[in-house]
XYZ file of C-alpha atoms in Angstrom:
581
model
C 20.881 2.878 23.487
C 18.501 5.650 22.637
C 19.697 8.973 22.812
C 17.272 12.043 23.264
C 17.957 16.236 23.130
C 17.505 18.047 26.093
C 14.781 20.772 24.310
C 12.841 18.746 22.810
C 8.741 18.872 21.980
C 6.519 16.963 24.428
C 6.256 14.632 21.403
C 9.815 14.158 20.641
C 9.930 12.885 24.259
C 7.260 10.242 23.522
C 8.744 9.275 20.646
C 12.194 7.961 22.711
C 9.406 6.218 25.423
C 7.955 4.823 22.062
C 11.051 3.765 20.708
C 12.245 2.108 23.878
C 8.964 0.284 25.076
C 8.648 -1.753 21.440
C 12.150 -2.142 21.014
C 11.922 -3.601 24.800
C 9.229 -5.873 23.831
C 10.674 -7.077 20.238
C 14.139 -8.121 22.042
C 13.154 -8.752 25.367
C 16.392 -5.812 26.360
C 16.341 -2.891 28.281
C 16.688 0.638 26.262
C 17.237 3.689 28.481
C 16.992 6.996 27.148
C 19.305 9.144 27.518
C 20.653 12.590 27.403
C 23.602 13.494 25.116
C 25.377 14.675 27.862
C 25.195 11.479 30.007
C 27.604 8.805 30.015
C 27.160 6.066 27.592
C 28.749 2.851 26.897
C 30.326 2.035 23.235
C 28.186 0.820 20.511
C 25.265 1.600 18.282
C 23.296 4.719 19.308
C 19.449 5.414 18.110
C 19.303 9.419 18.158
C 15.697 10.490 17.971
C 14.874 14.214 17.562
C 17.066 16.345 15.351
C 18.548 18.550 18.539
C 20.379 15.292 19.589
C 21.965 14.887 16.428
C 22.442 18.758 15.066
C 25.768 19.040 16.432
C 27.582 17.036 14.597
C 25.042 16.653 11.302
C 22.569 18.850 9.461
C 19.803 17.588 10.495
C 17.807 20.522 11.697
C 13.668 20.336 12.865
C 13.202 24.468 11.428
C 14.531 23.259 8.246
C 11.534 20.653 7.823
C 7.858 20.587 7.639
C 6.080 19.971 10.788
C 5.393 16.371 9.519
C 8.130 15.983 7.325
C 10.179 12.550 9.043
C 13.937 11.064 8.467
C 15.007 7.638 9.405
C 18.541 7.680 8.407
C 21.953 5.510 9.071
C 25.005 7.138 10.257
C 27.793 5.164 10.384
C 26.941 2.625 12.865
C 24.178 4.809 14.255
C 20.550 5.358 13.664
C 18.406 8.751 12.883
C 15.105 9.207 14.156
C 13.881 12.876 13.613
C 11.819 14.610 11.682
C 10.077 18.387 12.021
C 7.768 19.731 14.578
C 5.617 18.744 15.869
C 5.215 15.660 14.668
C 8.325 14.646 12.333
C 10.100 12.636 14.600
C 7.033 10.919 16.398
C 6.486 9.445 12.902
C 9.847 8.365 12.341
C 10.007 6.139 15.464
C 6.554 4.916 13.533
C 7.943 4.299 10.576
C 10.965 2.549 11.769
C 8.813 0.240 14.225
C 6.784 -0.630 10.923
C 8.608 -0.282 8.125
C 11.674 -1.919 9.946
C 10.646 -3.809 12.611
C 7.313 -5.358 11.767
C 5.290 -3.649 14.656
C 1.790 -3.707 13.227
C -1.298 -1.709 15.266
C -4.233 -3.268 13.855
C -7.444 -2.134 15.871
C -7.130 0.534 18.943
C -7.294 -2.993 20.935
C -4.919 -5.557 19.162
C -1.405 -5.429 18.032
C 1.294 -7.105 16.236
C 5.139 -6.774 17.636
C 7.666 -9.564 16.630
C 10.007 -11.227 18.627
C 13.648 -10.345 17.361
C 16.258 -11.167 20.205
C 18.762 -9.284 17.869
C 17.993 -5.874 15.666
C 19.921 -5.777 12.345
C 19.163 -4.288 9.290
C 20.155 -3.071 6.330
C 21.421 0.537 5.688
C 18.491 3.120 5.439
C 18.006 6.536 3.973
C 14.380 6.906 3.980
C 12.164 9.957 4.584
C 8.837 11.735 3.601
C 5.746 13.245 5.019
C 1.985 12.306 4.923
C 0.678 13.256 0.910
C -2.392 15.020 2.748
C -1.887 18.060 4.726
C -5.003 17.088 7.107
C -5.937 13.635 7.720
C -9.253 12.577 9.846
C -11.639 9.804 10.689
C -14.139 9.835 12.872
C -16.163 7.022 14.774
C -12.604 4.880 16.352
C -13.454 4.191 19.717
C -10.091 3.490 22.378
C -7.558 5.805 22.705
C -6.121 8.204 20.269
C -2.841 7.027 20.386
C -4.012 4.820 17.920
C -4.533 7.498 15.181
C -1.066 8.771 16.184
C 0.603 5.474 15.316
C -0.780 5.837 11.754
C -0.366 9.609 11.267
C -3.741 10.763 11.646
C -3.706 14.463 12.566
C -7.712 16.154 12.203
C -9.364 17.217 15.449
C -12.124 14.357 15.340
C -9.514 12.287 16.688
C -8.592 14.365 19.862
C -4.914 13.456 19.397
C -2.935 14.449 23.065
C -0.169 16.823 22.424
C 2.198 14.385 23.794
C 1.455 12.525 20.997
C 1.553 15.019 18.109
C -1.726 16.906 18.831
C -3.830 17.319 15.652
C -4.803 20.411 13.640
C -7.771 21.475 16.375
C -10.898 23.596 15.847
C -11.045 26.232 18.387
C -15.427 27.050 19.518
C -17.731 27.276 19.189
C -17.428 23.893 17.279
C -16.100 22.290 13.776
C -19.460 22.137 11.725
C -22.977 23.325 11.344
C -22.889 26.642 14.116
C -24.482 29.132 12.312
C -26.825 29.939 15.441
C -23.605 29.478 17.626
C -22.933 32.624 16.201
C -25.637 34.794 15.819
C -28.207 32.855 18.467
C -31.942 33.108 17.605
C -32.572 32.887 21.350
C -30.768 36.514 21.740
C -31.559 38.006 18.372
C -34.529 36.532 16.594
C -37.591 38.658 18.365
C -35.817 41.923 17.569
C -33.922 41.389 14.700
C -35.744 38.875 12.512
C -34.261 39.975 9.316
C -30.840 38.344 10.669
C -32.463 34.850 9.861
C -33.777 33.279 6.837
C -36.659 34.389 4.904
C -38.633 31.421 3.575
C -41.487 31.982 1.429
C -42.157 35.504 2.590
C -41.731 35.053 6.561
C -38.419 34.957 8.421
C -38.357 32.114 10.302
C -35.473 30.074 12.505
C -37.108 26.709 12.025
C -34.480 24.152 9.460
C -33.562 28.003 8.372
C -30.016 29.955 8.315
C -28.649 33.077 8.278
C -29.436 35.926 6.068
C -25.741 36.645 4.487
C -26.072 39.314 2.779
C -27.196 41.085 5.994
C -24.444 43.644 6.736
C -25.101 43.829 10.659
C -25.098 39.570 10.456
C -21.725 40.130 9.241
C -20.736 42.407 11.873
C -22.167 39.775 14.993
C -20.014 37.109 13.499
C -16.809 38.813 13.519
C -16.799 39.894 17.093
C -18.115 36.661 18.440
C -15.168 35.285 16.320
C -12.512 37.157 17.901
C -14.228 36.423 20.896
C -14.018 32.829 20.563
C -10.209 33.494 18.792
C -9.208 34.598 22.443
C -11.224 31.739 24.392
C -8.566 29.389 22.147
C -6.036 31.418 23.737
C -7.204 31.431 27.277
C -7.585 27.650 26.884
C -3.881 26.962 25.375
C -2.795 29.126 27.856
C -4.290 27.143 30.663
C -2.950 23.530 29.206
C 0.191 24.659 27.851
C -0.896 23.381 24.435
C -0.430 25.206 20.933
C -4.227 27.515 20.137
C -6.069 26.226 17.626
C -5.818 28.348 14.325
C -8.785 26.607 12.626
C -12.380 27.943 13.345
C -15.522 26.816 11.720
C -18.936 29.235 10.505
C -20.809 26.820 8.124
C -24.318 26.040 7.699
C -26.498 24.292 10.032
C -27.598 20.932 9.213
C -30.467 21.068 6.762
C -31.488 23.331 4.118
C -33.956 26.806 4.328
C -31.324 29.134 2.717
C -32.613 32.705 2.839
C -34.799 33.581 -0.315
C -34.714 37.374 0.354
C -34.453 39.936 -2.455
C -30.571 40.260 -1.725
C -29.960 36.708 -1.269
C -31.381 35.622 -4.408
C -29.654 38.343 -6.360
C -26.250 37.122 -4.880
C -27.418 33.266 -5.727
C -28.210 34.805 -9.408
C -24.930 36.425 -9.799
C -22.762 33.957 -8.093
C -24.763 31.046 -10.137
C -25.110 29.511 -6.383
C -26.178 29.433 -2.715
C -22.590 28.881 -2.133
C -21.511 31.719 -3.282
C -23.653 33.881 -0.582
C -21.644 31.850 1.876
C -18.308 32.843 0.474
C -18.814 36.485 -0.634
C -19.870 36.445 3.087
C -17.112 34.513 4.532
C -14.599 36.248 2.221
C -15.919 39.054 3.985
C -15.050 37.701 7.276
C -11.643 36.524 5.882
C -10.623 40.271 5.232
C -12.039 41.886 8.328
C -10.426 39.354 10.753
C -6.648 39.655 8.833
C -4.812 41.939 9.718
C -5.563 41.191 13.754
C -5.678 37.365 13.295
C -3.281 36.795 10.350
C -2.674 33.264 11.330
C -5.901 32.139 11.689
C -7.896 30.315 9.119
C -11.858 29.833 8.591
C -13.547 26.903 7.486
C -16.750 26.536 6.164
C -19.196 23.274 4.459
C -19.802 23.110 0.687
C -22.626 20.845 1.468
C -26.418 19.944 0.816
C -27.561 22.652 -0.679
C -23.980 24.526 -0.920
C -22.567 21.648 -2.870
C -22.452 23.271 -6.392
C -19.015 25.782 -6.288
C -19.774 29.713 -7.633
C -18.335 31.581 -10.028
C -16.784 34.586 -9.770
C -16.826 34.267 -5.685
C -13.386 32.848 -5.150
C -12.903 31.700 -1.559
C -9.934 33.660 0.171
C -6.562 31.981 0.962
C -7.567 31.690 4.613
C -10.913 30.316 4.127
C -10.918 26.533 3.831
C -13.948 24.829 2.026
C -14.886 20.959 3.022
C -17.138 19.669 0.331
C -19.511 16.822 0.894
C -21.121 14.803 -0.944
C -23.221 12.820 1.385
C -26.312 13.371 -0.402
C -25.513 12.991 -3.951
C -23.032 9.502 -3.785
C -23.765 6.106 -4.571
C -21.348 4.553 -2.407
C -21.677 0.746 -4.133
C -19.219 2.789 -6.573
C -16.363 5.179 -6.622
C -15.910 8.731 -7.599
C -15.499 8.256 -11.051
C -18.489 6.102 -12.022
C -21.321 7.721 -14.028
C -23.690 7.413 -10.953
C -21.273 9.821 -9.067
C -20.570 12.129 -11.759
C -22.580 15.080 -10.131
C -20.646 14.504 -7.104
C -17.430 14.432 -9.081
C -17.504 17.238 -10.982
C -18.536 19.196 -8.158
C -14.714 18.121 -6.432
C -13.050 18.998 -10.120
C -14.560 22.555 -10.311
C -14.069 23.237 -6.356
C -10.814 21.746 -6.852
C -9.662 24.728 -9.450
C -11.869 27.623 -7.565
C -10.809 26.784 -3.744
C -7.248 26.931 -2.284
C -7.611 25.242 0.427
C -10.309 22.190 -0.472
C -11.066 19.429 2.174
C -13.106 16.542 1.598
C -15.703 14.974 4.151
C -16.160 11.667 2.873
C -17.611 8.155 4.358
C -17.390 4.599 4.032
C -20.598 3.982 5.439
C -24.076 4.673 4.782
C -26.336 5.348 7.963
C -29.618 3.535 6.278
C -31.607 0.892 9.333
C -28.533 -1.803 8.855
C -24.649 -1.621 8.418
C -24.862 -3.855 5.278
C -22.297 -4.884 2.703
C -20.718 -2.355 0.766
C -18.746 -3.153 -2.160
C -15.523 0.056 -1.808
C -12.509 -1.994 -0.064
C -11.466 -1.573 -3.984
C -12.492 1.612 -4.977
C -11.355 3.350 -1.902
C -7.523 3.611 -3.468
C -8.624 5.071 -6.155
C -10.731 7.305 -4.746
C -7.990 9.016 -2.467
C -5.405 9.521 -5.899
C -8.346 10.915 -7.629
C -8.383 13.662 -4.646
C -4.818 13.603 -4.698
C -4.445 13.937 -8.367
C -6.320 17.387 -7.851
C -4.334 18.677 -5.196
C -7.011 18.032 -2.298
C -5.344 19.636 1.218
C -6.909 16.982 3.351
C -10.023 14.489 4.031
C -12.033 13.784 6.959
C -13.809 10.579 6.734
C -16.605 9.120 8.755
C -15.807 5.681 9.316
C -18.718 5.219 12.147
C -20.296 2.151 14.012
C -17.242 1.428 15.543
C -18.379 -2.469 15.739
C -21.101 -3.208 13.137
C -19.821 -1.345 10.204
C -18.622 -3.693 7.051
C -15.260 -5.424 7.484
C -14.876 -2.380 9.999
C -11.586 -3.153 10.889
C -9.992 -3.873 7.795
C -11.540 -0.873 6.044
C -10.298 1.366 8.785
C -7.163 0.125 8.476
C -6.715 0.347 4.789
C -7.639 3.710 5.148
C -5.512 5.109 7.563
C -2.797 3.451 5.500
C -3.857 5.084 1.973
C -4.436 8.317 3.802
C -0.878 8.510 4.483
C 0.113 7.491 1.092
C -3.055 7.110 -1.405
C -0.206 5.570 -4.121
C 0.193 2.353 -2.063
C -0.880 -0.617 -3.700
C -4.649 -1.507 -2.338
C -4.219 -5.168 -3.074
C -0.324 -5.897 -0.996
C -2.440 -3.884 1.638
C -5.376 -5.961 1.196
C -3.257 -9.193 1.420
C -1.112 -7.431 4.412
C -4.170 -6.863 6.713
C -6.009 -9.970 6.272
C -3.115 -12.338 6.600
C -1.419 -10.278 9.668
C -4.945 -10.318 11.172
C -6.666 -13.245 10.091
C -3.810 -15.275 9.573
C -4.843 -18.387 8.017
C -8.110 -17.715 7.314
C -7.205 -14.156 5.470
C -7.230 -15.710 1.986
C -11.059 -16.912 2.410
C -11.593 -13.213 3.743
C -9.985 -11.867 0.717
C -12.386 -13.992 -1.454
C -15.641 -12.844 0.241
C -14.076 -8.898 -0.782
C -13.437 -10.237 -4.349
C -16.714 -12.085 -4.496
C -18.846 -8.778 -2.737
C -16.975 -6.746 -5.910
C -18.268 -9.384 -8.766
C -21.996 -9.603 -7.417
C -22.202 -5.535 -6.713
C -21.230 -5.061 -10.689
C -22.926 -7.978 -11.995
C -26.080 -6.278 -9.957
C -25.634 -2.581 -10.433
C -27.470 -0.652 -7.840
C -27.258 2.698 -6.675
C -26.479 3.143 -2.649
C -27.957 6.291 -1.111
C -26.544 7.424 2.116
C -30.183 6.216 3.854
C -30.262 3.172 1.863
C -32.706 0.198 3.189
C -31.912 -3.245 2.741
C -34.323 -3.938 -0.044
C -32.502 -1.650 -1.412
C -28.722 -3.356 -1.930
C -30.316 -5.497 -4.947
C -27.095 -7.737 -5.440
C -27.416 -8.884 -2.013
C -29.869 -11.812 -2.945
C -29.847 -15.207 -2.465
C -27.255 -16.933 -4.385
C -24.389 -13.784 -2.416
C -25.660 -15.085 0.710
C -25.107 -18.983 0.022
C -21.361 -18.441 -1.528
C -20.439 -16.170 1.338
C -21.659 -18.238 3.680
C -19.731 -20.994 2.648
C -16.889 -18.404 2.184
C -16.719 -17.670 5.792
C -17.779 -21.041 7.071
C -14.310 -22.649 5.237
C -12.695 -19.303 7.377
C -13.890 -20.139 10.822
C -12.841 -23.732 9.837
C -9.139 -22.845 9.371
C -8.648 -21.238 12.412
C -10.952 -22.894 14.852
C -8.342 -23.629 17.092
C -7.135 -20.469 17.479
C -9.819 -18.451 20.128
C -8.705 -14.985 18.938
C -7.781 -15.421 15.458
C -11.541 -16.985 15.654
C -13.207 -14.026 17.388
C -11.946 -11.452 14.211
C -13.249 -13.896 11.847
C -16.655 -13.681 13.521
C -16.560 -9.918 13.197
C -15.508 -9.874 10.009
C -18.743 -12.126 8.715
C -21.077 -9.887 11.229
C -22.181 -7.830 8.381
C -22.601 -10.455 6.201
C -25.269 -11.959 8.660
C -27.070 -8.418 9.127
C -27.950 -8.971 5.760
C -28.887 -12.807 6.260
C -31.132 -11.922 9.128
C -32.642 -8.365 7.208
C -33.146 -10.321 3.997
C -34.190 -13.994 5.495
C -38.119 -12.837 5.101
C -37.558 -11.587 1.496
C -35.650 -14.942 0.656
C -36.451 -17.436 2.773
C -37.737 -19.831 0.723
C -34.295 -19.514 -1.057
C -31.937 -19.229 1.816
C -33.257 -21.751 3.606
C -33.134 -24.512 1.202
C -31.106 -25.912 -1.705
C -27.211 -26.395 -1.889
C -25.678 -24.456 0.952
C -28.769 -23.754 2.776
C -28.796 -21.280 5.360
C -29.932 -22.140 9.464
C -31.375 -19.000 10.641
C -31.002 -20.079 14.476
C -27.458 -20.793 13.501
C -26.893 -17.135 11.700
C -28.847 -15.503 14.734
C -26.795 -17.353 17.477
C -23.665 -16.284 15.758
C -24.587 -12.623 15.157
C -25.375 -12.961 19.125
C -22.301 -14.363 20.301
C -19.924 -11.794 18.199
C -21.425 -8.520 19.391
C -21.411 -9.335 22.927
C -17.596 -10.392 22.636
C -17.049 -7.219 20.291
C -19.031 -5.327 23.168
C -16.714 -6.976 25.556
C -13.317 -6.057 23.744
C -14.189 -2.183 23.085
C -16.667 -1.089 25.399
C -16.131 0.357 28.440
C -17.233 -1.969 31.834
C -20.119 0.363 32.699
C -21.775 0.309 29.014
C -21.583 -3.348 28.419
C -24.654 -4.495 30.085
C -26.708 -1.835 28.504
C -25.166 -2.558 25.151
C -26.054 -6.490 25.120
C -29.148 -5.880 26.342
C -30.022 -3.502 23.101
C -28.441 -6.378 20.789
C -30.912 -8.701 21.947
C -34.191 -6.722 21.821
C -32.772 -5.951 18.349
C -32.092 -9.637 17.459
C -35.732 -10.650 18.399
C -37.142 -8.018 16.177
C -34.877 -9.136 13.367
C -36.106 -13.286 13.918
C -39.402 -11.701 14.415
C -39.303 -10.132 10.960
C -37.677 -13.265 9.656
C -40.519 -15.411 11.186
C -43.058 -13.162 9.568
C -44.675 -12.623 12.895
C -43.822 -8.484 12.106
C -43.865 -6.357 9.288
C -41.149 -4.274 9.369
C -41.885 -0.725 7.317
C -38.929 0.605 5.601
């Protein structure tokens, strides 16, 4: 029987409905939940939520951090709680994974076992997430998904019945600069509060001017404005205010080149430090009214190189990308990257609070192959290793991207724990997902690793597919074959079948992008590609992968785009167009 407190969070009480629906599926029994004060009959008792439990042990929630969990045996009993709000939602996780074999693989498709009996072992297990914030962007389905594997940033619009997430209140997370100060309401009488570029303010791909006292002033109030909107809003839905609020740079360059700005870039050594003497700035004058509130702002584009002697405040959180400066074929600590990576070391030392936005895709005309399944470990201890307080990572094209599913699963999994071994998770995905066919899978990831190091080649975030030079002829042929031997182990099995197919998808956006560049070579010699055959198949699996995570009124629109994109591809592959890159 599951026993819950009477007081406790809205996700404390979802964690007993958790509990008691997968434990109700693995065994096929009922599980009420109950309240300690109810009747119950004798035998083992699963207490989830430290109230339950206080009375008679020292398990407290205020004595714990908010994600801090405890799966514990008690005599003949059972321990689910953790802090709040989220300690003891992820201890029901745990258990159902660790314990129980539940597996949540895509937003759409689950593992749970079928146990008739629950034994195990005694356990004493506990811990927390190693990041403080945790975020990915680009899953479509619901966020309880994210929840499940202890996701907590605002991209993923957790509900607070499941945990919430650590929310930006508005105007917005990124790039509002002109959500602050709008040129609409300020630019024809106060020009000086925008950009000069080349001698003439301007509000075209242009910024703020920070050093601008009265631009300082604006931002403030329209902060505490927007500080009591987040109020008015909790308020209204009963939900915790966000504490998080965003002034960073709008999306493209034009810094102000005034005299003052460029005598703060000269002294700072940067055009980030204008944005944190400013911000700093805001830090202090916001304080003592809004103690608990924390800023965040971008080091980014043109902000990506830290300051010195500009020292972000303890309530100022910095995200650094690199989006412009990464090869992504390679991780962190390759030469190609070492701009990038010394840019996260020296940030690293100078910010307290450092956040990373990251990706593990490229946004170039085709979600190609991309060599970081491996790398992507490593990647997250590095940040780790220098105390990062949290990533957000943009894992978008929620059904064309690269192995999509297996890389979004790996990295929900190191983002919880970057010190798991890549390879047992590696083997864990693609034989719980692909069952028989996960060892061929594993082999295309091991053979996409040899060919992107044999063929070195640098992978900009706009990257065209001439451009991924060790995806020639000879990759093609071997991973064709590779996936062909796949689909042939589980062609009796529809759905094991269907996530085989969308594992190979990217693989044949590169067969049809490349078939005009190689087709004298693809389509001839030992394991010859058909490009009917490739096209057919590339057909069939988006329409099914539209099918699965679309919703009902998008589909037709959807398959319809996928086909007008298919005939350009054959068209290109024909030679009938020239496509410019």
């Amino acid at each position: 029987m599951i026993v819950l407190g009477p007081s406790e969070v809205p996700a404390e009480r979802t964690a007993a409905r958790e509990l008691a629906h997968y434990l109700s599926a693995i065994t096929g029994g009922e599980f009420p939940v109950l309240d300690p004060e109810d009747p119950r009959p004798s035998g083992p008792t699963l207490w989830v939520g430290a109230t339950a439990f206080a009375r008679h042990h020292d398990i407290r929630p205020e004595a714990m951090g908010p994600e801090h969990w405890i799966v514990r045996s008690v005599g003949g009993d059972l321990v689910l709680a953790g802090g709040r709000p989220r300690g003891t939602l992820y201890a029901v996780y745990v258990y159902l994974e660790r314990y129980l074999g539940v597996r949540w693989w895509t937003p759409f498709e689950e593992h749970v076992p079928w146990r008739p009996t629950l034994s195990h072992r005694t356990i004493d297990d506990e811990g927390e997430p190693a990041f403080r914030y945790r975020d990915v962007s680009g899953v479509v389905g619901h966020p309880v998904f994210l929840a499940r594997h202890r996701i907590n940033g605002a991209m993923g619009r957790i509900p607070w019945d499941f945990g919430g997430g650590v929310d930006y209140g508005p105007p917005s997370g990124v790039h509002n600069f002109y959500r602050y100060v709008p040129p609409s309401q300020y630019f024809e009488q106060h020009p000086e509060y925008f950009s000069e570029i080349d001698g003439r303010r301007t509000t075209e791909n242009a910024q703020l001017c920070l050093t601008n006292e009265d631009v300082q002033r604006i931002v403030v109030a329209r902060l505490a404005e927007y500080i009591h909107q987040a109020e008015r809003e909790s308020a209204a839905s009963r939900t915790p205010p966000a504490r998080l609020f965003a002034i960073s740079q709008n999306d493209w360059g034009g810094p102000c080149q005034c005299a003052r700005c460029r005598d703060a870039v000269a002294e700072t050594g940067s055009q980030s430090g204008v944005v944190i003497r400013f911000l700093n700035g805001v830090a202090d004058l916001i304080h003592d009214d809004f103690p608990e509130i924390e800023l965040d702002t971008l080091a980014y584009h043109y902000t990506l190189d830290p300051p010195v002697g500009a020292l972000p405040r303890d309530n100022l959180v910095v995200r650094l990308s690199g989006l412009q400066y990464r090869d992504y074929s390679k991780g962190i600590q390759a030469p190609e990257n070492t701009r990038y990576r010394e840019a996260v070391e020296t940030w690293a030392v100078r910010a307290p609070k450092l956040r990373i936005w990251d990706y593990t895709v490229t946004f170039g005309m085709a979600d190609l192959p991309l060599p970081n399944v491996t790398y992507l470990a490593d990647d997250l201890r590095f940040y780790l290793d220098l105390g990062i307080d949290g990533l957000f990572v943009q894992h978008e094209h929620p059904i064309t991207a690269d192995l999509r599913d297996l890389k979004l699963w790996m990295l929900m999994k190191l983002l919880e724990d970057p010190r798991r071994d890549e390879s047992a998770l590696l083997r864990e995905f693609t034989d719980g997902y692909y069952g028989r066919a996960g060892r061929w899978v594993r082999r295309y990831v091991r053979l996409l690793d040899r060919v992107a190091a044999r063929r070195p080649t640098v992978i900009r975030f706009r990257a065209a597919p001439p451009e991924y030079g060790y995806i020639d002829s000879a990759f093609l042929k071997r991973g064709n074959r590779l996936f062909e031997r796949a689909r042939r182990t589980v062609v009796d099995d529809p759905i094991l079948s269907r996530r085989v197919r969308h594992a190979q998808l990217s693989f044949d956006t590169a067969t049809l992008f490349r078939w005009c560049d190689l087709v004298g070579q693809l389509a001839s010699g030992h394991g010859a590609l058909d490009l009917e055959s490739v096209a057919e198949r590339y057909r069939r699996t988006l329409h099914e992968q539209i099918d699965l995570r679309e919703s009902a009124a998008s589909r037709q629109s959807s398959k319809q785009e996928v086909d007008r994109q298919l005939e350009l591809l054959l068209s290109l592959a024909r030679g009938e167009k020239t496509l410019v890159y």
